[in-house]
Amino acid sequence: MEERNKTLGEFIIEKQEEFKYSSGELSRIINSIRLAAKVVNYKVNKAGLVDIVGAAGDQNIQGEDQQKLDVYANEVFIQTLINREIVCGIASEENDDFITVAGSDKTHSNKYVVLMDPLDGSSNIDVNVSVGTIFSVFRRVTPVGTPVTSADFLQPGTQQVAAGYVIYGTSTMLVYTTGHGVNGFTLNPAIGTFYLSHPNMQFSKDGNIYSINEGNYVHFPQGVKDYIKYCQLEEGDRPYTSRYIGSLVSDIHRNMIKGGIYIYPTSMKSPNGKLRLLYECNPMAFIAEQAGGKASDGFGRIMEIQPTELHQRVPFFCGSYNMVEKAEEFMAKYV
């Protein structure tokens, strides 16, 4: 079979042996995410026609207004994972605490936990800009047969066994890694099947796009300000192009395909950064590294940070390897 005609289901079966320890659970987790993504995709694409846009009237644990579609996507992904009885715990950016999943037999016998941002960039829903889902999978560290604890979720990103994202855009794609490269699958909406469309995705070592919210420039650390000036300097292959969507999935996806760096630094308004280590930065870092890129907090590797809380925030520099290295050089001058 021609590689590009391969379905996601066929690809998962073919790569089953790459899943360390797994006797099918990890494949079933990816399959569950595929199913939930198709349901959410249907709703996202109807967003202008039904009462699913706008604020839900509540705030999430971070004090941000929840969008109706945020709440819907969260419920769809959680219920799909619970109903298929393949995880022992779930943590979501939208929930205050993690969810323990005992299974119908109440044995707590499953081995994996899933962490997710069910609808990243949801403030863009109302204006028809791409949004996405981000997920991360870890093998539990507590004994099988016992309820999960925070220790199962507070693992450094180096322990991830799978990570990925779904981008709901002009076409809907599921991109994931299990530590053996990054592959992208595009949904054929006519038949509801994901096909391998982007095998072995790679960041170019260098890029010419920088993605940062320059409206916050005055609040940025000096190292970030200096790097932005470097990007704008007319020298060599510069100035670089500035492209910022404000949807992490979309910005990272574009930069992986075209070459670039994404930066969400600390600022006076967000002294710890704004992005969440567990739901956004770790999974994107795993994908970036598997695609030959680099992910950093400005000083060190994102995936080596030991998390201390479920909703921990960190600064995030992610993209083409040499661009992230250069940004780190500027940051190091002010240590």
CSV table of C-alpha atoms in Angstrom, one decimal:
chain,number,residue,atom,x,y,z
A,1,MET,CA,0.0,0.0,0.0
A,2,GLU,CA,1.3,3.4,-0.9
A,3,GLU,CA,2.4,5.2,2.4
A,4,ARG,CA,0.1,8.2,1.9
A,5,ASN,CA,-3.0,6.0,1.3
A,6,LYS,CA,-2.6,4.5,4.8
A,7,THR,CA,-5.3,5.1,7.3
A,8,LEU,CA,-4.6,6.1,10.9
A,9,GLY,CA,-6.0,2.8,12.0
A,10,GLU,CA,-3.7,0.8,9.7
A,11,PHE,CA,-0.8,2.9,10.8
A,12,ILE,CA,-1.5,2.3,14.5
A,13,ILE,CA,-1.7,-1.5,14.0
A,14,GLU,CA,1.5,-1.5,11.9
A,15,LYS,CA,3.4,0.5,14.6
A,16,GLN,CA,2.1,-1.4,17.6
A,17,GLU,CA,5.4,-3.0,18.4
A,18,GLU,CA,6.9,0.4,18.9
A,19,PHE,CA,4.8,1.0,22.0
A,20,LYS,CA,7.0,0.1,24.9
A,21,TYR,CA,5.2,-2.1,27.5
A,22,SER,CA,1.9,-1.9,25.7
A,23,SER,CA,-0.4,-4.8,24.9
A,24,GLY,CA,-2.8,-2.7,22.9
A,25,GLU,CA,-3.8,0.0,25.4
A,26,LEU,CA,-1.8,2.8,23.8
A,27,SER,CA,-3.2,2.0,20.4
A,28,ARG,CA,-6.7,2.1,21.9
A,29,ILE,CA,-6.0,5.5,23.5
A,30,ILE,CA,-4.9,6.9,20.1
A,31,ASN,CA,-8.0,5.4,18.6
A,32,SER,CA,-10.2,7.0,21.3
A,33,ILE,CA,-8.6,10.4,20.7
A,34,ARG,CA,-9.3,9.9,17.0
A,35,LEU,CA,-13.0,9.2,17.6
A,36,ALA,CA,-13.4,12.2,20.0
A,37,ALA,CA,-11.6,14.4,17.6
A,38,LYS,CA,-14.1,13.6,14.8
A,39,VAL,CA,-17.0,14.4,17.2
A,40,VAL,CA,-15.4,17.7,18.2
A,41,ASN,CA,-14.5,18.5,14.6
A,42,TYR,CA,-18.1,18.1,13.6
A,43,LYS,CA,-19.1,20.7,16.3
A,44,VAL,CA,-16.3,23.1,15.5
A,45,ASN,CA,-17.4,23.1,11.8
A,46,LYS,CA,-21.0,23.8,12.8
A,47,ALA,CA,-20.0,26.6,15.3
A,48,GLY,CA,-21.5,29.4,13.2
A,49,LEU,CA,-24.8,27.6,12.8
A,50,VAL,CA,-25.6,26.4,16.3
A,51,ASP,CA,-25.5,28.0,19.8
A,52,ILE,CA,-22.1,26.7,20.6
A,53,VAL,CA,-20.0,29.8,20.3
A,54,GLY,CA,-19.4,32.4,23.0
A,55,ALA,CA,-18.8,32.2,26.7
A,56,ALA,CA,-20.4,29.5,28.8
A,57,GLY,CA,-20.8,31.8,31.7
A,58,ASP,CA,-18.2,30.1,33.9
A,59,GLN,CA,-14.5,30.4,34.4
A,60,ASN,CA,-12.0,27.5,34.4
A,61,ILE,CA,-9.5,26.9,37.2
A,62,GLN,CA,-7.1,29.5,35.8
A,63,GLY,CA,-9.8,32.2,36.0
A,64,GLU,CA,-10.3,32.3,32.2
A,65,ASP,CA,-13.8,32.5,30.7
A,66,GLN,CA,-14.8,29.1,29.4
A,67,GLN,CA,-16.2,29.0,25.9
A,68,LYS,CA,-19.2,26.7,25.3
A,69,LEU,CA,-17.2,24.7,22.9
A,70,ASP,CA,-14.4,24.3,25.5
A,71,VAL,CA,-16.8,22.7,27.9
A,72,TYR,CA,-18.3,20.5,25.1
A,73,ALA,CA,-14.8,19.3,23.9
A,74,ASN,CA,-13.7,18.6,27.4
A,75,GLU,CA,-16.8,16.4,28.1
A,76,VAL,CA,-16.4,14.5,24.7
A,77,PHE,CA,-12.7,13.6,25.3
A,78,ILE,CA,-13.2,12.7,28.9
A,79,GLN,CA,-16.3,10.5,28.3
A,80,THR,CA,-14.7,8.8,25.2
A,81,LEU,CA,-11.6,7.8,27.3
A,82,ILE,CA,-13.7,6.7,30.3
A,83,ASN,CA,-16.2,4.7,28.2
A,84,ARG,CA,-13.5,2.8,26.5
A,85,GLU,CA,-11.9,1.8,29.8
A,86,ILE,CA,-8.3,2.3,28.7
A,87,VAL,CA,-7.0,4.9,31.2
A,88,CYS,CA,-6.7,5.0,34.9
A,89,GLY,CA,-6.7,8.8,35.1
A,90,ILE,CA,-7.3,12.0,33.2
A,91,ALA,CA,-6.2,15.5,33.8
A,92,SER,CA,-7.6,18.4,31.8
A,93,GLU,CA,-6.7,22.1,31.7
A,94,GLU,CA,-10.4,22.7,32.2
A,95,ASN,CA,-10.7,20.8,35.4
A,96,ASP,CA,-9.5,21.8,38.9
A,97,ASP,CA,-8.2,18.3,39.8
A,98,PHE,CA,-7.4,15.0,38.0
A,99,ILE,CA,-10.1,12.4,37.4
A,100,THR,CA,-9.6,8.9,38.7
A,101,VAL,CA,-10.9,6.1,36.4
A,102,ALA,CA,-11.6,2.8,38.3
A,103,GLY,CA,-13.1,1.0,35.3
A,104,SER,CA,-16.4,-0.9,35.4
A,105,ASP,CA,-14.8,-3.7,37.4
A,106,LYS,CA,-13.5,-1.1,40.0
A,107,THR,CA,-10.0,-2.6,39.8
A,108,HIS,CA,-7.9,0.4,38.7
A,109,SER,CA,-6.0,-2.0,36.5
A,110,ASN,CA,-5.3,0.3,33.5
A,111,LYS,CA,-1.7,1.6,33.1
A,112,TYR,CA,-1.9,5.0,31.4
A,113,VAL,CA,-2.9,8.5,32.2
A,114,VAL,CA,-3.9,11.2,29.7
A,115,LEU,CA,-3.4,14.9,30.2
A,116,MET,CA,-5.0,17.3,27.7
A,117,ASP,CA,-6.0,20.7,26.6
A,118,PRO,CA,-9.3,19.8,25.0
A,119,LEU,CA,-9.7,23.0,23.0
A,120,ASP,CA,-6.6,25.2,22.7
A,121,GLY,CA,-7.1,28.7,21.3
A,122,SER,CA,-10.8,28.7,21.9
A,123,SER,CA,-11.0,32.5,22.0
A,124,ASN,CA,-10.5,32.2,18.2
A,125,ILE,CA,-13.7,30.1,17.7
A,126,ASP,CA,-16.0,33.1,17.3
A,127,VAL,CA,-13.8,34.5,14.5
A,128,ASN,CA,-13.4,31.3,12.6
A,129,VAL,CA,-9.6,30.8,13.2
A,130,SER,CA,-8.1,27.4,13.7
A,131,VAL,CA,-8.3,25.8,17.1
A,132,GLY,CA,-6.9,22.5,18.4
A,133,THR,CA,-6.7,19.7,21.0
A,134,ILE,CA,-3.4,18.8,22.7
A,135,PHE,CA,-2.8,15.5,24.5
A,136,SER,CA,0.0,13.8,26.4
A,137,VAL,CA,0.2,10.2,27.6
A,138,PHE,CA,2.2,8.8,30.5
A,139,ARG,CA,2.5,5.3,32.0
A,140,ARG,CA,1.4,5.4,35.6
A,141,VAL,CA,4.0,5.3,38.4
A,142,THR,CA,1.7,4.1,41.2
A,143,PRO,CA,1.0,0.4,41.6
A,144,VAL,CA,-1.6,-1.1,39.2
A,145,GLY,CA,-4.7,-1.9,41.1
A,146,THR,CA,-4.7,1.3,43.2
A,147,PRO,CA,-6.3,4.6,42.5
A,148,VAL,CA,-4.1,7.1,40.7
A,149,THR,CA,-2.5,9.9,42.7
A,150,SER,CA,-0.9,13.3,41.7
A,151,ALA,CA,2.4,11.5,41.2
A,152,ASP,CA,1.1,9.8,38.1
A,153,PHE,CA,0.5,13.2,36.5
A,154,LEU,CA,3.4,15.2,37.9
A,155,GLN,CA,6.1,13.4,35.8
A,156,PRO,CA,8.7,15.2,33.7
A,157,GLY,CA,8.0,15.3,30.0
A,158,THR,CA,10.9,12.9,29.3
A,159,GLN,CA,8.6,10.2,30.6
A,160,GLN,CA,5.9,10.7,28.0
A,161,VAL,CA,5.0,7.6,25.9
A,162,ALA,CA,2.9,9.5,23.4
A,163,ALA,CA,1.8,13.1,22.6
A,164,GLY,CA,0.0,14.8,19.9
A,165,TYR,CA,-2.4,17.5,18.7
A,166,VAL,CA,-5.5,17.8,16.5
A,167,ILE,CA,-5.8,21.0,14.5
A,168,TYR,CA,-9.3,21.9,13.4
A,169,GLY,CA,-8.7,24.1,10.4
A,170,THR,CA,-9.1,24.3,6.6
A,171,SER,CA,-8.5,20.6,6.9
A,172,THR,CA,-8.6,18.7,10.2
A,173,MET,CA,-5.3,16.9,11.1
A,174,LEU,CA,-4.2,14.6,13.9
A,175,VAL,CA,-0.4,14.8,14.5
A,176,TYR,CA,1.2,12.5,17.0
A,177,THR,CA,4.4,10.8,18.2
A,178,THR,CA,5.2,7.8,20.3
A,179,GLY,CA,8.9,8.6,20.3
A,180,HIS,CA,9.6,7.3,16.8
A,181,GLY,CA,9.2,10.4,14.7
A,182,VAL,CA,6.1,12.6,14.0
A,183,ASN,CA,3.4,11.7,11.6
A,184,GLY,CA,0.3,13.7,10.5
A,185,PHE,CA,-3.0,12.4,9.4
A,186,THR,CA,-5.7,14.4,7.5
A,187,LEU,CA,-9.4,13.7,8.0
A,188,ASN,CA,-11.4,13.0,4.8
A,189,PRO,CA,-14.7,14.3,6.1
A,190,ALA,CA,-16.7,12.6,3.4
A,191,ILE,CA,-16.0,9.1,4.9
A,192,GLY,CA,-14.8,10.1,8.4
A,193,THR,CA,-11.3,8.5,8.0
A,194,PHE,CA,-7.9,10.0,8.8
A,195,TYR,CA,-5.2,9.3,6.2
A,196,LEU,CA,-1.5,9.6,6.5
A,197,SER,CA,-0.8,12.9,4.7
A,198,HIS,CA,2.4,14.1,6.4
A,199,PRO,CA,4.8,11.2,7.1
A,200,ASN,CA,7.9,11.9,9.1
A,201,MET,CA,7.3,15.6,9.8
A,202,GLN,CA,10.4,17.6,10.5
A,203,PHE,CA,11.4,21.1,11.6
A,204,SER,CA,14.0,22.6,9.4
A,205,LYS,CA,17.2,23.4,11.4
A,206,ASP,CA,16.8,27.1,10.6
A,207,GLY,CA,13.6,29.0,9.9
A,208,ASN,CA,12.5,32.6,9.0
A,209,ILE,CA,9.3,33.0,11.0
A,210,TYR,CA,9.1,34.2,14.6
A,211,SER,CA,5.8,33.9,16.4
A,212,ILE,CA,5.2,36.0,19.5
A,213,ASN,CA,2.6,38.5,20.7
A,214,GLU,CA,4.6,41.7,20.1
A,215,GLY,CA,1.8,43.7,21.7
A,216,ASN,CA,3.3,42.6,25.0
A,217,TYR,CA,6.8,43.8,24.0
A,218,VAL,CA,7.1,46.3,26.8
A,219,HIS,CA,6.5,43.6,29.4
A,220,PHE,CA,9.1,41.1,28.0
A,221,PRO,CA,12.4,40.1,29.6
A,222,GLN,CA,15.4,42.0,28.0
A,223,GLY,CA,16.7,38.8,26.4
A,224,VAL,CA,13.4,38.3,24.5
A,225,LYS,CA,13.4,42.0,23.4
A,226,ASP,CA,17.0,41.6,22.1
A,227,TYR,CA,16.1,38.4,20.2
A,228,ILE,CA,13.1,40.2,18.6
A,229,LYS,CA,15.4,43.0,17.5
A,230,TYR,CA,17.8,40.4,16.1
A,231,CYS,CA,14.9,38.8,14.1
A,232,GLN,CA,14.1,42.2,12.7
A,233,LEU,CA,17.6,43.2,11.7
A,234,GLU,CA,18.4,43.5,8.0
A,235,GLU,CA,21.4,41.1,8.0
A,236,GLY,CA,22.1,37.7,6.4
A,237,ASP,CA,18.8,35.9,5.9
A,238,ARG,CA,17.0,38.4,8.1
A,239,PRO,CA,14.7,40.2,8.8
A,240,TYR,CA,12.5,37.2,9.6
A,241,THR,CA,8.7,37.2,9.0
A,242,SER,CA,6.5,37.8,12.0
A,243,ARG,CA,3.5,35.4,12.1
A,244,TYR,CA,1.3,35.0,15.3
A,245,ILE,CA,-2.1,33.4,15.3
A,246,GLY,CA,-2.7,33.2,19.0
A,247,SER,CA,-3.6,29.5,18.9
A,248,LEU,CA,-0.6,27.4,20.1
A,249,VAL,CA,-1.5,24.4,17.9
A,250,SER,CA,-1.8,26.5,14.8
A,251,ASP,CA,1.4,28.5,15.4
A,252,ILE,CA,3.5,25.4,16.2
A,253,HIS,CA,1.9,23.4,13.2
A,254,ARG,CA,2.7,26.2,10.8
A,255,ASN,CA,6.3,26.6,12.1
A,256,MET,CA,7.0,22.9,11.9
A,257,ILE,CA,5.9,22.9,8.2
A,258,LYS,CA,7.6,26.2,7.2
A,259,GLY,CA,10.4,26.6,9.8
A,260,GLY,CA,10.2,29.0,12.7
A,261,ILE,CA,10.2,29.7,16.4
A,262,TYR,CA,7.2,30.2,18.8
A,263,ILE,CA,7.8,32.1,22.0
A,264,TYR,CA,5.5,32.8,24.9
A,265,PRO,CA,7.9,34.2,27.5
A,266,THR,CA,7.4,35.4,31.1
A,267,SER,CA,6.3,39.0,31.3
A,268,MET,CA,5.3,41.5,34.0
A,269,LYS,CA,1.7,40.4,33.4
A,270,SER,CA,2.5,36.7,33.5
A,271,PRO,CA,5.6,36.3,35.7
A,272,ASN,CA,5.7,32.5,35.3
A,273,GLY,CA,4.6,32.5,31.7
A,274,LYS,CA,1.1,31.7,30.6
A,275,LEU,CA,1.2,28.3,29.0
A,276,ARG,CA,0.7,25.1,31.1
A,277,LEU,CA,3.6,22.7,31.4
A,278,LEU,CA,1.6,19.6,31.5
A,279,TYR,CA,-1.2,20.2,29.0
A,280,GLU,CA,0.6,22.4,26.4
A,281,CYS,CA,4.4,22.6,26.7
A,282,ASN,CA,5.4,19.0,27.5
A,283,PRO,CA,3.4,17.5,24.6
A,284,MET,CA,4.5,20.1,22.1
A,285,ALA,CA,8.1,19.8,23.3
A,286,PHE,CA,8.0,16.0,22.7
A,287,ILE,CA,6.6,16.5,19.2
A,288,ALA,CA,9.2,19.2,18.5
A,289,GLU,CA,12.1,17.1,19.6
A,290,GLN,CA,10.9,14.1,17.7
A,291,ALA,CA,10.7,16.4,14.6
A,292,GLY,CA,14.3,17.6,15.0
A,293,GLY,CA,13.3,20.8,16.7
A,294,LYS,CA,14.0,22.1,20.2
A,295,ALA,CA,11.8,23.2,23.2
A,296,SER,CA,13.0,25.3,26.1
A,297,ASP,CA,11.9,27.6,28.9
A,298,GLY,CA,14.6,30.0,27.6
A,299,PHE,CA,17.3,28.4,29.7
A,300,GLY,CA,16.9,24.7,29.6
A,301,ARG,CA,15.0,21.7,28.2
A,302,ILE,CA,11.2,21.9,28.9
A,303,MET,CA,10.9,18.1,29.2
A,304,GLU,CA,13.4,17.9,32.0
A,305,ILE,CA,11.4,20.2,34.3
A,306,GLN,CA,10.0,18.4,37.3
A,307,PRO,CA,6.3,19.5,37.7
A,308,THR,CA,5.1,20.5,41.1
A,309,GLU,CA,1.5,21.3,40.4
A,310,LEU,CA,-1.2,20.2,37.8
A,311,HIS,CA,-1.7,23.7,36.4
A,312,GLN,CA,1.9,24.9,36.5
A,313,ARG,CA,2.9,27.6,34.0
A,314,VAL,CA,6.2,28.0,32.3
A,315,PRO,CA,7.7,30.2,29.6
A,316,PHE,CA,8.0,28.4,26.3
A,317,PHE,CA,10.4,28.7,23.3
A,318,CYS,CA,9.8,26.0,20.7
A,319,GLY,CA,10.6,25.5,17.1
A,320,SER,CA,13.5,25.1,14.6
A,321,TYR,CA,16.6,24.0,16.6
A,322,ASN,CA,19.0,26.8,15.6
A,323,MET,CA,16.4,29.5,16.2
A,324,VAL,CA,15.7,28.3,19.8
A,325,GLU,CA,19.4,28.0,20.5
A,326,LYS,CA,19.9,31.6,19.3
A,327,ALA,CA,17.0,32.8,21.6
A,328,GLU,CA,18.6,31.0,24.5
A,329,GLU,CA,21.9,32.8,23.8
A,330,PHE,CA,20.2,36.1,24.2
A,331,MET,CA,18.4,34.9,27.4
A,332,ALA,CA,21.7,33.7,28.9
A,333,LYS,CA,23.2,37.2,28.8
A,334,TYR,CA,20.8,38.3,31.6
A,335,VAL,CA,21.1,35.4,34.0
